[in-house]
Coordinates of C-alpha atoms in Angstrom, one line a residue:
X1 CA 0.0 0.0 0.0
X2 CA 1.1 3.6 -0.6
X3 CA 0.9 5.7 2.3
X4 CA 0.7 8.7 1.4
X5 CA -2.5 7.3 0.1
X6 CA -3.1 6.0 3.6
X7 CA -2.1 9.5 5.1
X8 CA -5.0 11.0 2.6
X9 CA -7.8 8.9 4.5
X10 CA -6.7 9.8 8.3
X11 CA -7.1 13.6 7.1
X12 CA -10.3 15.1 8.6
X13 CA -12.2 16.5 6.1
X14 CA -13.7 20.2 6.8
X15 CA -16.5 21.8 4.4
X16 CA -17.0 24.8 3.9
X17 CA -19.6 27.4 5.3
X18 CA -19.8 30.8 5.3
X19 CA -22.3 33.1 7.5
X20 CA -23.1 36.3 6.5
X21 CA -25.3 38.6 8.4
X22 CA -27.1 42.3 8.7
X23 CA -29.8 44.3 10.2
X24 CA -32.1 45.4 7.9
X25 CA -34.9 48.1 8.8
X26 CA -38.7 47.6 7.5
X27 CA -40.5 50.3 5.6
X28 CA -40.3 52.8 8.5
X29 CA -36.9 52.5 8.8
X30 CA -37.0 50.6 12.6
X31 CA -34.4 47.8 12.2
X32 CA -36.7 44.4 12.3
X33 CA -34.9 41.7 10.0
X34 CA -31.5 40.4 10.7
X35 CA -30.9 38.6 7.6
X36 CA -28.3 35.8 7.9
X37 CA -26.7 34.0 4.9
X38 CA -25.4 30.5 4.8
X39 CA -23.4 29.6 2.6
X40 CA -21.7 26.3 1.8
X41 CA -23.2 22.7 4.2
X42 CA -23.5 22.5 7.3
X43 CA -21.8 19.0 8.4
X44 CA -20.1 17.7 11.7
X45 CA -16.9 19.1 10.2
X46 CA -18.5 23.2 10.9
X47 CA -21.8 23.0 12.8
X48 CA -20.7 23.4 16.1
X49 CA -18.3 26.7 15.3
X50 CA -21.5 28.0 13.0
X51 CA -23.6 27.2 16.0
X52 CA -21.7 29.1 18.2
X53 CA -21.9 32.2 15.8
X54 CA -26.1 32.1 15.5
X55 CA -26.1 31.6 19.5
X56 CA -23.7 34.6 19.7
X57 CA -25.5 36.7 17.1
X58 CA -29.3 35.7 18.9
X59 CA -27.9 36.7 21.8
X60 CA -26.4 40.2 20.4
X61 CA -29.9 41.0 18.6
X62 CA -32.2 43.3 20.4
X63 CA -35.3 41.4 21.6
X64 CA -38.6 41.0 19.4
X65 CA -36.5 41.0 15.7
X66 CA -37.2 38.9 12.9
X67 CA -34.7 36.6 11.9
X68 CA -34.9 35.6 8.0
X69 CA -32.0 32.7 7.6
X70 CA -31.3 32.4 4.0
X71 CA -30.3 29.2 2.5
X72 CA -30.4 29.9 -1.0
X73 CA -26.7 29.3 -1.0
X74 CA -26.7 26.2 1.5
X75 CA -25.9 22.7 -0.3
X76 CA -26.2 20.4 2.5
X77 CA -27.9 20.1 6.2
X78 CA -26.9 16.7 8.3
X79 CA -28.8 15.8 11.4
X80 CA -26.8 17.8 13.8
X81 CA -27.8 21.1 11.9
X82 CA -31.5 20.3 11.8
X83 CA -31.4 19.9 16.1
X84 CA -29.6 23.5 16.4
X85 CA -31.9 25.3 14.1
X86 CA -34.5 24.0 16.3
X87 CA -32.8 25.2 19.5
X88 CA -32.1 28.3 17.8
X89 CA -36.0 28.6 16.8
X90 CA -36.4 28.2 20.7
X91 CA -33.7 30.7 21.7
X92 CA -35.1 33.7 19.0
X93 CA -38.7 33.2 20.7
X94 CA -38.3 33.1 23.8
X95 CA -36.9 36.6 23.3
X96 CA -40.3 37.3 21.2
X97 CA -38.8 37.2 17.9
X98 CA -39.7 35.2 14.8
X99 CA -37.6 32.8 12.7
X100 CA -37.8 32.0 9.2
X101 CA -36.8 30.5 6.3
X102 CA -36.1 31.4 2.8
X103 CA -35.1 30.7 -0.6
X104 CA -33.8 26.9 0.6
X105 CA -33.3 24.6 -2.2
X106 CA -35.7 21.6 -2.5
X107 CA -33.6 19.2 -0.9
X108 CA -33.4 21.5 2.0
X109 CA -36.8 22.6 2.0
X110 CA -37.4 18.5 1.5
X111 CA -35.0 17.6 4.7
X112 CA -37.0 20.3 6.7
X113 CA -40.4 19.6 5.9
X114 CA -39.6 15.6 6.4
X115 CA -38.7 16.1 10.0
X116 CA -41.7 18.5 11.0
X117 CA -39.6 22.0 11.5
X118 CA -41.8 23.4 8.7
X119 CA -44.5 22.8 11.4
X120 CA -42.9 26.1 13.9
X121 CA -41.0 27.6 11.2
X122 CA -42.0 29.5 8.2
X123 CA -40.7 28.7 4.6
X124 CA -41.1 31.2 2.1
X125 CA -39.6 31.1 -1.3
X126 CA -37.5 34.4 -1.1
X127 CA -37.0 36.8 1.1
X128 CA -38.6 39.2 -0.1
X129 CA -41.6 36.8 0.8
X130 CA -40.5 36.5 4.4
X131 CA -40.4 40.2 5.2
X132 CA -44.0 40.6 2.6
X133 CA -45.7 37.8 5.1
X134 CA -44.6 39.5 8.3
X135 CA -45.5 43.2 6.8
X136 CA -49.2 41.5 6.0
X137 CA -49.6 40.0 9.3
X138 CA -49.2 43.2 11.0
X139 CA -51.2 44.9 8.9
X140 CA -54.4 42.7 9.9
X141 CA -57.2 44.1 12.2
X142 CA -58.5 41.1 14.7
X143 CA -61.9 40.6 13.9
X144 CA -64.2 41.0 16.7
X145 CA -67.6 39.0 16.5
X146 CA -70.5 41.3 17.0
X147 CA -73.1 40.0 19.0
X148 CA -77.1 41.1 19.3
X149 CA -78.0 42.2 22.8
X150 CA -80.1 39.7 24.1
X151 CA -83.7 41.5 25.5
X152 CA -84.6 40.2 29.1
X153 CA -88.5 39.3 29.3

C-alpha cells in the first residue's frame, strides 16, 4: 500500500460554510430583519463553530426581531444542523422574535419539511416573501364578532 495514500484517509475533512449577516430596517426605517446567509453545508466538520456564531449573534440582537436565515446558498444540512436550528427557533422566541426560512433549495426545504420543522418555522420562497408575510400580518385588524343584545322578558 502507498501511504501517502493511507495519510490522505486519516485527514479530517472540513466543508466549507460561510455566514453572512445584517440588520435590515422595514418600511419605517425601525431595524426588524436580521438577515443571515449560509453559505456552503452545514456538516459535523463546521456545525458546532456556526452554531456558536447564531447563539452569539441571537444573543447580540435586540429582543422582538425577525430573523430571516437564507439558505439559498446552503448545499447540504446533516442531522446535527437540523437539532440547532430547532434550538435556535427556541432561543429567537423566547426573546419574542420570529424565525424564518427562505429561498432553501428543495432538498433543503425537502430535509426540513420531512422532519416537521416546517411545522414552527416559516418557509417562504424568497426573502422578499419572508419580510411581505410579516408586513401583511401586521397589517391585519383582529376581527371582533359582533353579537345582538339579548332583550330580558
Amino acid at each position: 500500500l502507498n501511504l501517502s495514500l493511507l495519510s490522505l484517509f486519516s485527514l479530517p475533512m472540513i466543508t466549507s460554510i460561510e455566514l453572512q449577516y445584517r440588520l435590515e430596517p422595514d418600511s419605517s426605517g425601525k431595524p426588524s430583519y436580521m438577515l443571515a446567509s449560509f453559505r456552503g453545508e452545514l456538516d459535523e466538520s463546521n456545525i458546532d463553530s456556526t452554531a456558536t456564531q447564531v447563539y452569539k449573534l441571537i444573543e447580540d440582537t435586540a429582543p422582538g426581531i425577525i430573523f430571516i436565515f437564507d439558505f439559498h446558498e446552503l448545499g447540504y444540512m446533516n442531522s446535527k444542523s437540523l437539532g440547532y436550528l430547532s434550538d435556535w427557533f427556541t432561543k429567537i422566541t423566547e426573546r419574542g422574535g420570529t424565525l424564518k426560512i427562505a429561498a432553501a433549495p428543495a432538498n433543503i426545504t425537502d430535509i426540513l419539511r420531512t422532519v416537521g420543522l416546517d411545522n414552527f418555522i416559516s418557509i417562504c420562497a424568497t426573502v422578499e416573501e419572508a419580510k411581505a408575510r410579516d408586513m401583511s400580518a401586521q397589517k391585519a385588524e383582529p376581527v371582533l364578532e359582533k353579537t345582538k343584545p339579548t332583550s330580558e322578558k
